[in-house]
């Protein structure tokens, strides 16, 4: 069976959980057809409560052997304790669940995850000043014709 395995520490013991979405859970997550599954998958990494719902549904696929006492919120918390951090990590989880569930191809999941991580790295670089511009520091004219973030000028 095609599943996304996640190993986390649970009660001082490494536990493996197998994640996958079946059609019934996709329908439930999407409130019938009110929400597009791809919208939900792209929103979940930015919304921990929604990621908890996604993990809950992925834990409960038909024929699973996951511990029924562990909820999606529990799994989210265990994954955080295990080192999952940031939108990039959670995007990878959502996209891998989508891939094993037939919503995305493996290639699409990898490409979307890489693009999200790249975008987040660039954005963080701009915010921390490591990167003057989101595009790597290239000068671009603004409406006034100057640089967006001009370097401080010194006079001699």
CSV table of C-alpha atoms in Angstrom, one decimal:
chain,number,residue,atom,x,y,z
A,1,UNK,CA,0.0,0.0,0.0
A,2,UNK,CA,1.2,3.5,-0.9
A,3,UNK,CA,1.5,5.5,2.4
A,4,UNK,CA,3.6,8.3,3.8
A,5,UNK,CA,5.5,7.0,6.9
A,6,UNK,CA,6.2,9.3,9.8
A,7,UNK,CA,8.3,8.2,12.8
A,8,UNK,CA,8.0,10.2,16.0
A,9,UNK,CA,8.8,9.7,19.7
A,10,UNK,CA,5.7,8.7,21.6
A,11,UNK,CA,5.9,7.9,25.3
A,12,UNK,CA,9.7,7.6,25.0
A,13,UNK,CA,9.4,5.1,22.2
A,14,UNK,CA,9.8,5.6,18.5
A,15,UNK,CA,6.5,5.0,16.8
A,16,UNK,CA,5.7,4.8,13.1
A,17,UNK,CA,2.5,6.3,11.7
A,18,UNK,CA,1.4,5.6,8.2
A,19,UNK,CA,-0.5,8.5,6.5
A,20,UNK,CA,-2.8,8.6,3.5
A,21,UNK,CA,-6.1,10.2,2.5
A,22,UNK,CA,-8.9,8.2,1.1
A,23,UNK,CA,-11.8,9.6,-0.9
A,24,UNK,CA,-14.2,9.7,2.1
A,25,UNK,CA,-11.7,11.7,4.2
A,26,UNK,CA,-11.0,14.0,1.3
A,27,UNK,CA,-14.7,14.6,0.9
A,28,UNK,CA,-15.0,15.3,4.6
A,29,UNK,CA,-12.0,17.7,4.7
A,30,UNK,CA,-13.3,19.5,1.6
A,31,UNK,CA,-16.8,19.8,3.1
A,32,UNK,CA,-18.2,18.0,0.1
A,33,UNK,CA,-17.0,20.1,-2.8
A,34,UNK,CA,-17.0,23.5,-1.1
A,35,UNK,CA,-13.2,23.6,-0.7
A,36,UNK,CA,-10.7,22.4,-3.4
A,37,UNK,CA,-8.3,19.8,-2.1
A,38,UNK,CA,-5.3,21.7,-3.5
A,39,UNK,CA,-6.4,24.8,-1.7
A,40,UNK,CA,-6.6,22.9,1.6
A,41,UNK,CA,-3.2,21.3,1.0
A,42,UNK,CA,-1.6,24.7,0.4
A,43,UNK,CA,-3.4,26.3,3.4
A,44,UNK,CA,-2.7,23.6,5.9
A,45,UNK,CA,1.1,24.3,6.3
A,46,UNK,CA,0.2,27.9,7.3
A,47,UNK,CA,-2.6,27.0,9.7
A,48,UNK,CA,-1.7,24.5,12.4
A,49,UNK,CA,-5.3,23.7,13.3
A,50,UNK,CA,-6.0,22.8,9.7
A,51,UNK,CA,-2.8,20.7,9.5
A,52,UNK,CA,-4.1,18.9,12.6
A,53,UNK,CA,-7.3,18.1,10.7
A,54,UNK,CA,-5.3,16.9,7.7
A,55,UNK,CA,-3.2,14.7,9.9
A,56,UNK,CA,-6.3,13.3,11.6
A,57,UNK,CA,-7.8,12.4,8.3
A,58,UNK,CA,-4.6,10.9,7.0
A,59,UNK,CA,-4.2,8.8,10.2
A,60,UNK,CA,-7.7,7.3,9.6
A,61,UNK,CA,-7.5,6.0,6.1
A,62,UNK,CA,-9.5,2.8,5.4
A,63,UNK,CA,-7.5,-0.2,6.6
A,64,UNK,CA,-5.0,1.7,8.7
A,65,UNK,CA,-3.2,0.2,11.6
A,66,UNK,CA,-2.5,3.5,13.4
A,67,UNK,CA,-3.0,3.8,17.1
A,68,UNK,CA,-6.7,5.1,17.4
A,69,UNK,CA,-5.7,7.0,20.6
A,70,UNK,CA,-3.5,9.3,18.7
A,71,UNK,CA,-5.3,12.3,17.1
A,72,UNK,CA,-4.1,14.5,14.3
A,73,UNK,CA,-3.4,17.2,16.9
A,74,UNK,CA,-1.3,14.7,18.9
A,75,UNK,CA,0.6,13.7,15.9
A,76,UNK,CA,1.3,17.4,15.0
A,77,UNK,CA,2.6,18.0,18.5
A,78,UNK,CA,4.8,14.9,18.4
A,79,UNK,CA,6.1,16.0,15.0
A,80,UNK,CA,7.0,19.4,16.3
A,81,UNK,CA,8.8,17.8,19.2
A,82,UNK,CA,10.6,15.6,16.7
A,83,UNK,CA,11.9,18.6,14.8
A,84,UNK,CA,9.3,19.5,12.1
A,85,UNK,CA,9.5,23.3,11.8
A,86,UNK,CA,8.3,25.9,9.4
A,87,UNK,CA,6.1,26.1,6.4
A,88,UNK,CA,8.7,24.2,4.3
A,89,UNK,CA,8.5,21.1,6.5
A,90,UNK,CA,4.7,21.2,6.8
A,91,UNK,CA,4.4,21.8,3.0
A,92,UNK,CA,6.5,18.7,2.5
A,93,UNK,CA,4.2,16.6,4.8
A,94,UNK,CA,1.0,17.9,3.1
A,95,UNK,CA,2.4,17.3,-0.4
A,96,UNK,CA,3.7,13.8,0.4
A,97,UNK,CA,0.3,12.9,1.9
A,98,UNK,CA,-1.2,14.2,-1.4
A,99,UNK,CA,1.2,12.2,-3.5
A,100,UNK,CA,0.5,8.9,-1.8
A,101,UNK,CA,-3.2,9.6,-2.0
A,102,UNK,CA,-3.2,10.2,-5.7
A,103,UNK,CA,-3.9,13.9,-5.5
A,104,UNK,CA,-0.4,14.9,-6.8
A,105,UNK,CA,2.2,13.0,-8.6
A,106,UNK,CA,5.5,12.3,-6.8
A,107,UNK,CA,7.2,14.9,-9.2
A,108,UNK,CA,4.5,17.5,-8.5
A,109,UNK,CA,4.9,17.0,-4.7
A,110,UNK,CA,8.7,17.4,-4.9
A,111,UNK,CA,8.5,20.4,-7.2
A,112,UNK,CA,5.9,22.2,-5.1
A,113,UNK,CA,7.8,21.6,-1.9
A,114,UNK,CA,11.0,22.8,-3.4
A,115,UNK,CA,9.4,25.9,-4.7
A,116,UNK,CA,7.8,26.7,-1.3
A,117,UNK,CA,11.1,26.2,0.5
A,118,UNK,CA,12.9,28.4,-2.0
A,119,UNK,CA,10.3,31.1,-1.7
A,120,UNK,CA,10.4,31.0,2.1
A,121,UNK,CA,14.2,31.2,2.1
A,122,UNK,CA,14.2,34.2,-0.2
A,123,UNK,CA,11.5,35.9,1.9
A,124,UNK,CA,13.5,35.2,5.1
A,125,UNK,CA,16.6,36.6,3.5
A,126,UNK,CA,14.8,39.8,2.7
A,127,UNK,CA,13.4,40.1,6.2
A,128,UNK,CA,16.8,39.4,7.9
A,129,UNK,CA,18.7,41.7,5.5
A,130,UNK,CA,20.8,38.8,4.1
A,131,UNK,CA,19.2,39.5,0.8
A,132,UNK,CA,18.6,43.1,-0.3
A,133,UNK,CA,15.9,42.0,-2.7
A,134,UNK,CA,13.7,38.9,-3.1
A,135,UNK,CA,15.3,38.3,-6.5
A,136,UNK,CA,18.9,38.2,-5.2
A,137,UNK,CA,19.8,41.8,-5.0
A,138,UNK,CA,19.2,43.0,-8.5
A,139,UNK,CA,18.4,46.7,-8.9
A,140,UNK,CA,14.9,47.4,-10.1
A,141,UNK,CA,13.5,50.9,-10.6
A,142,UNK,CA,10.6,52.0,-8.5
A,143,UNK,CA,8.0,54.6,-9.5
A,144,UNK,CA,10.4,57.3,-8.5
A,145,UNK,CA,13.2,55.7,-10.5
A,146,UNK,CA,15.4,54.9,-7.5
A,147,UNK,CA,16.3,51.5,-5.9
A,148,UNK,CA,13.7,50.0,-3.7
A,149,UNK,CA,16.2,49.6,-0.8
A,150,UNK,CA,19.0,52.0,-1.5
A,151,UNK,CA,22.3,51.4,0.3
A,152,UNK,CA,23.1,54.1,2.9
A,153,UNK,CA,25.0,57.0,1.2
A,154,UNK,CA,28.2,58.4,2.7
A,155,UNK,CA,29.6,61.8,1.8
A,156,UNK,CA,33.3,62.4,1.7
